[in-house]
C-alpha cells in the first residue's frame, strides 16, 4: 500500500536510477547530512573526516563567509561577526526578538523589518540567511562526497516548530537552492533511524537533549504508522546549561566570580564544555583556567547538574500526561542529542522510565539518519516504501465567531496532515461579505488567543440571514503549514489564505497558553455562555426587526406591535452587562410574546408560497 501521502509532481523515477537524496539535521548547535548509499545509511564527513558541522557562521568585514569549524575559531576573537544558535531566531519577528533579546546572543540592527536582522561589520544578516549558509555547506559536502547532483532533501525541525518557524526553514533551503521533499519532525526521524517503524506497535518516548534545547516527544506506533501524541520540553535548556554550571564553578574557584571580561567568560565556557565532554569517558579531568589548576571529578560534576536533569524529567512527565499515557505504557525510549552521551543523563532517564534507553546509534547522528531514510523513499529510490509519518499540531486552530468567541476547528495534538471543514452561515439579511479571522490557542475568547491572520470572503449573494452556507476549510499539510479557505457553497465564491505568521511562539509560550486555558477554564466558560446568550439575543432582535419590516404592517395591530416592541426593549436592556441567565429569561419572555406572530407569519407564508405552485415543490 502506498501509504506515503507526500508525493511531489514529476517525481516518479526510473526504477534503476538511484537519485541522490539527503537527510539534513539542521541543529541549533550542530548540523549533519546523511544519505542512503547501496542500502546503507551514513552520515557524510567533511574532507577532514568530521561528521558534525558546528552550526556557526562567520562573516568577515569583506563579506566572506565561513561555516562550521572554520567559523568556530572566530568565536573567541571576533564574536560580533560569528553567529551561533541562529535556529533560535528562525521564524521570529522583531517583536519576539525585543522580548527575548536578553536571552539571545545577537546584536540586532534597528532597521524597520518584519524579520529581525543581526548587525555584523559587513552589514546585517537574518537567521534565514545564516541557516542557508549552513545548508549550502552541507549540500556541497554531499555533492563532493557523492559526486552527483542533489535531487532533494528532507530537513528536520523540532516537533513544536510552528508555521512561521517551519516556513523560515523552507525559506533557508530555498536560498541554499535545495529542494525540500518535506520537513520532518526530529523525534519521528529518530524513531525511524532505530527502525522502530518495523515493529507492529508501541509507544515511544524520544528524549532529545541537544546543545541549547530539550525536547521530549511521545509517539505512538501502530502498524507501521507513527503518530505524535504529544510534544514538550524546554527551549532554554540543553548542554550549554551544563557548561554554564561548570563555568560558574570555574570562575568561583579561580577567584573570577565578578569578572565581566567577555573573552575570559567565553574562555570559561569553552573550557567547561571540554571538561564536560571529557567526563563522559573519564572519571576525572585536569582543569586549567586563568592560571589556576585543579582536578574535577565526575561525581562533583554530577552533583552540580542534578537539578538540570530533574527539570527535563518534569517536562517528560508533563508530556506523558498530555499524551494520556502512563510511564508503563512506554515500550521504547530513544535517546537523541549529544548531551545524552553523559552517563548521568542515561542513568536518570533509565530510572525514570524503568527501562534501558536506546543508545546504540550515535545520538548526534540519529536524526539525520532517519531523515536520510525518509529522503531515500521520497526520492523514489524505494517505490514500495510504505511509511506514513504523522505529526501533531501543538495548539488548537479556530475561527472568531460572533461575540468574540472562538470556535475550534482543529484541536491541539491532532495529527497532521489534516483537513477539516466546518459550515457557517450569515448573520444578517443581505450580508454579502464575511470576515474570517484565524486564531491559535486554547482559550475561549478571541483576545486570549493568538491571531494568525484575517481575510474576507466577498461576493456572497444577498440572502436571508442563516440561509447562505459558507464552508470554511482548514488544511494543515505534512509540514504543519496552515491553509484556510472559505467558500460560499451555492455560488462557489471562494477566498483563501495561507497562514505565514511573521513571528513564532516559543514552546514555553505554547505551554503557557495551555496552562492559562486550564487556569481560566471556569471564567472562560462563564464568559463564553454570556457571549453566546448576547449573540443569541442580538439574533432574536434582528429576526424580529426584519420580520416587522417585512410584514408587520400587514399582520399586526398597533397594540400587538407595541407588545412585541416592549418585549424587545426588555431584551435589549438585559443584554447589556447582564449575566447569561437574565438574558436567557428575557429571551424566553420575548419568544413567548412573539409566538402568535410567528404562527401568523408561518400561515401567511404557506398561503403565499402555495399560490400558483404545486404542493410538491414545497415538500422537498
Ligand atoms: P543540537 O541538536 O542542539 O544541535 P547536539 O545534539 O549536536 O545539539 O548536541 C550538542 C551538545 O552535546 C553540546 O552541548 C555538547 O557539549 C554535547 N556533547 C557532545 N558530546 C558530548 C559528550 N561526549 N559528553 C557530553 N556532552 C556532549
Ligand atoms: Mg538536535
XYZ file of C-alpha atoms and ligand atoms in Angstrom, residues 25-32 52-53 55 85 87-88 186 208-215 238-243 272-281 301 336-343 345 362-365 367, ligand 1:
81
model
C 19.570 17.695 10.654
C 19.725 21.483 10.885
C 20.591 21.744 14.559
C 20.953 24.615 16.985
C 24.488 23.577 17.854
C 25.498 21.105 15.172
C 24.185 20.144 11.760
C 24.627 16.996 9.744
C 29.235 17.205 12.757
C 29.201 20.667 11.245
C 26.069 25.482 13.254
C 22.426 29.200 17.601
C 17.960 28.300 14.902
C 16.549 30.046 17.950
C 13.112 15.381 14.710
C 16.373 14.814 22.903
C 18.880 16.808 24.894
C 20.933 18.865 22.474
C 23.167 21.869 22.948
C 20.600 24.531 23.705
C 17.270 22.768 23.825
C 15.473 19.887 25.397
C 12.640 18.206 23.515
C 20.486 21.991 26.947
C 24.137 21.012 27.048
C 25.059 24.705 27.188
C 23.472 24.941 30.621
C 25.703 22.133 31.842
C 28.635 24.183 30.523
C 33.805 23.936 30.609
C 32.494 22.206 27.545
C 35.764 20.393 27.140
C 35.633 19.309 30.787
C 32.051 18.114 30.495
C 32.666 16.084 27.365
C 35.849 14.581 28.811
C 33.942 13.455 31.901
C 31.694 11.341 29.718
C 34.592 8.913 29.202
C 30.080 17.280 38.103
C 18.843 11.841 20.860
C 21.269 14.752 21.081
C 24.918 14.980 22.049
C 24.082 15.632 25.689
C 22.517 12.192 26.121
C 26.079 10.861 25.986
C 26.514 11.918 29.582
C 26.293 8.754 31.700
C 21.627 11.517 31.837
C 25.291 7.854 17.773
C 22.903 10.325 19.450
C 24.289 13.154 17.317
C 23.527 11.386 14.084
C 18.040 12.412 13.477
P 21.763 20.394 18.767
O 20.721 19.376 18.455
O 21.297 21.444 19.715
O 22.434 20.950 17.576
P 23.647 18.295 19.527
O 22.690 17.177 19.550
O 24.685 18.315 18.482
O 22.911 19.697 19.630
O 24.340 18.336 20.945
C 25.313 19.258 21.262
C 25.578 19.158 22.744
O 26.046 17.849 23.065
C 26.625 20.130 23.232
O 26.172 20.769 24.402
C 27.798 19.225 23.511
O 28.625 19.737 24.558
C 27.108 17.965 23.943
N 28.013 16.808 23.833
C 28.610 16.322 22.722
N 29.387 15.286 23.008
C 29.310 15.108 24.339
C 29.898 14.198 25.264
N 30.778 13.271 24.862
N 29.567 14.314 26.571
C 28.696 15.263 26.982
N 28.133 16.143 26.170
C 28.414 16.083 24.858
